[in-house]
Amino acid sequence: MTANSRCSAAEPPGLETQRREIESLLRQCELRAGDSWYVVERRWYEQWKGFVETGDQNSSSFPGQIDNTELFEDLDSYHLKERLVENEDFMLVPAEAWHKLLAWYGMVDGQPPLERKVVDLPSTLKVEVYPVEIFLCLHSNMENVITAQFSRADNIQSIQKAICEAFSVPPGSECRLWMKSSDSSCERLRNIHMSVLDACLSSGMTVIMETRNADGTWPSSRPQIMRNSVEDQDSYRGQPGVCGLTNLGNTCFMNSALQCLSNTPPLTEYFLQSSYLEELNFTNPLGMKGEIAEAYADVIKQMWSGRHYSVVPRVFKTKVGHFASQFLGYQQHDSQELLSFLLDGLHEDLNRVKNKEYIELRDADGRPDQEVAEEAWRNHRRRNDSVIVDTFHGLFKSTLVCPECHKVSVTFDPFCYLSVPLPVSKERVMEVFFVSLDPYAKPAQHRVVVPKAGKVSDLCSALSEMTSIPPTQMVVADVFNHRFYKIYNTDESLSCILDRDDIFVYELSVLEEQQEEQVLLALYLRERSHYRDYGSGSSSYGTTLFGHPLLLSVPRSSCSREALYNLFLQRLARYVRPPDPSEELEEEEEEEEDEDEEELYKTQTNGISDDEEQEVAEKAGPSQTEPCDGDASANSQLDGTATAEPVPAVNHTQPSLDHGDAKTSNGSQDQTEPLCSADANTDDVEPCRSTDPSSEPPAEQPQQPCDTTEEDKQEEACSPSPPANEQPAKRKACRKRRKSLFTIQAVNSNGTTERGTGEGGSAVSFSSQPYVAIDWDPEMKKRFYNENEAEKYVKHASMEVPQQQTTVQLQECIELFTTVETLEEENPWYCPVCKKHQLATKKLDLWSLPEVLIIHLKRFSYTKFTREKLDSIVDFPLRELDFSGCLLRKNLSNGEPPSRYDLIAVSNHYGGLRDGHYTSYACNKDNGQWYYFDDSKVTYAREDQIVTNAAYVLFYHRQDKIRKPTLPAPNTSPASSTQAANSITSCKDDDAEPGSASYVTMETD
């Protein structure tokens, strides 16, 4: 056009012809968005108009060359004057009329043609006389700014091209644009196909362009990268794709899924080649405006740059949480659930179908399967066309049969992954510790087989066959941190018990005479600290639980402290040594104390009534009428899961025996002397010998005056109350008595809060499951409690039988996927013939398979009654997985792909239902080497390590699409592990898979 303006004008037609053609074009041309119109100075146009109207070629009104000089501010920049008015200062002519005038008259040399676009404003179409004037610069040099004008109808891509040309950006560079307004805030211009008008760009704004760094990051938002040192930042060169992902807090599930997808060759190459940029769908209402695809592309390009040990996927995690609120925060999730969301999100963000048409689905109605399948796939592609569909989508046939009218409904549905069930065993193996009634028998660990949907009574029955103890004499409890986490009723479901729980089964005693009510007593062991717990606002001593709790069956009448003390000594005889006669433990006891001290004792016992905390905390004990007598210890730390924790305790000073009423056993009252418990001892009886609880309290020792020491108070030991006829005078007098090994205290289910004594002088309260603790002075514990003996246990012969790991073939799981099943009541099928919902039979068959097949092993089993994780080993092939026997379409034509697959990645889950850890194995597409990805740590892996019972999601690549590695496999022998190229060093790691030899690990922070 500019060339035309400078060439000599062509021979124009007759003046009348000129007038007729131009007027016709002005009259007929309508404004259409995107069309070009031209600005002509009004004076020149009017002169031309007068010239052609005269009809005289030699008229003095000849206009000469088109001259827009009056419209410019200056002839250097050719910047248009402000506030020019149409039809007063200039005329607008359509492009065709302009080209004719230009051809007839030419243009003044050097002047640019004033081409303007028609823009579609919200209310009208208008020729844009004043385009948007924008400042352009590069992120790397924001001082160098140029000015350019763009029509509001231009797209952002035209701005990008202008910047690339103006600043000589190398072709092929991946760029992104930012829009900066006057308030210094920047906003991404994501959609380069959007118009300047829709992007809200206005004159005076700045557009900044940045190009991606060689390491896959962007200069404007360089993420945190795991580095060994600052010097390594630009010097590290590793194998592309061999890059860890930092755990941001319970994000191992995301890292595992990303590593598997990262090592899926067709998808990764699609992103590395930036093919996604042309297919970003910003208008899809089902998509995420291209943000998920862009965030995923950033992670992939960083991982495959070969310049990072580990990448921090924080931006990707934020985007995922923004569009899928279930992934907000830092809770643990399922890697397959994230994978499902991510594949769907990438598909919608990259869907080539911009406007989805409505397609009515048709039933087969007896038509051939081939015809129905082709129609279904064609309809699917009319609405869904993306790299995800190209790579991961297959087709299966669904057949539903009505149980009443036998109507057969056949449909063909696309799938993105196969969720195959695992064969479920109806039994489970449990490991429990049996605590015998014999005080000298160590706890025995048993392995029993019970029904998976069974009850606690089934566990007792199974154990009864091994121990010959009747199930009615057993009570089952979960022990955690030296206390009872739960005491189970016999009718509770075994599904409540996890494999990791420490389950103890206690043998209970049975009395021949059943007239008296039996109390199930829970016994804790506590150690007093040497200091008072002043911080708690009381003067009590702090206590810490230790050892193993017991469950005992005690006659209700034998719950006095005296009787319990001897009973406990008898039950703990295996690891609590009674004092020798030569070790007479005598102490002086202050007989009379002032009323303030008595009040202190009262305030330190919390009363007889149970607090609400106790009632809520433990509803779980069996009936208190069950006969029971638990044994000594069982090791809550046998498997290393439970550890002793210091437990803050309140009010551990011994309360008076009768607490509120201060009634003694013979009915007398003593309001002045706090009666320290007979828990401590009986005066003249050997501690290890049982005592008749109905016997009279022994006579007092001769009273000897003495001073009370703090040590005496700390021992907290005193005698039973004196008979009523021997009320002592109010004086400071002490007496000699035998010192007890420990004191007895009523506590709550946590073993922390003291609850005072029960009714009628008993040491426990019977309003709910009673808990008592025996408190040891550290010195007494050290002398008489044998910790090593208390921790010992024996293994029953059942533990020696090797546990056979269930192994199933992947082919069995796929066959189970294609077997006939009946729909559940929650998910019926509406029969069009019966006109009602029916529990139809359903069968799935594989029809066509994708290039990359994802197989999800349904290890997590959820039913109405049970929740469990299946730890069976699924034996899956690393090569030559053949689906020819599973495909419904047996006769493949020459154009059909084969059905043999090779493994390329595995997502692993270690742990149980409530928690666990995700890792992954993957084969690098460039060198063919397998790697083990554990968050930021990457190690070499051998093929014989890959098949484990942790395998959760399998990725298979069809053989006809697999490209041979372009690089030689690295030497993974320990001798060659000191390679400087990627800073690999040989090392041992505690987290290595069982059976793995020395291996190579990437160095990370």
Tab-separated table of C-alpha atoms in Angstrom, residues 82 169 174 178 216 255 264 274 310-311 356 439 442 474 496 543 563 654 657 693 710 726 756:
chain	number	residue	atom	x	y	z
A	82	GLU	CA	-6.411	15.109	18.982
A	169	VAL	CA	13.308	-12.104	19.936
A	174	GLU	CA	8.081	-19.417	24.320
A	178	TRP	CA	1.671	-9.145	30.997
A	216	GLY	CA	11.714	-24.194	32.378
A	255	ASN	CA	3.814	-35.873	43.478
A	264	THR	CA	3.969	-40.724	29.840
A	274	SER	CA	4.501	-26.250	23.301
A	310	SER	CA	13.842	-31.100	42.608
A	311	VAL	CA	11.015	-28.712	41.771
A	356	LYS	CA	-20.232	-28.474	22.049
A	439	PRO	CA	0.308	-63.882	87.320
A	442	LYS	CA	4.045	-63.767	80.217
A	474	MET	CA	-12.224	-62.991	77.849
A	496	CYS	CA	-13.470	-51.214	64.124
A	543	THR	CA	2.431	-38.376	87.266
A	563	ALA	CA	-8.192	-55.735	99.390
A	654	GLN	CA	-3.921	-39.311	98.270
A	657	LEU	CA	-10.558	-43.138	102.488
A	693	PRO	CA	-11.396	-57.486	103.632
A	710	GLU	CA	8.354	-33.193	103.716
A	726	GLU	CA	-9.855	-44.812	119.973
A	756	GLY	CA	-11.946	-39.498	94.646
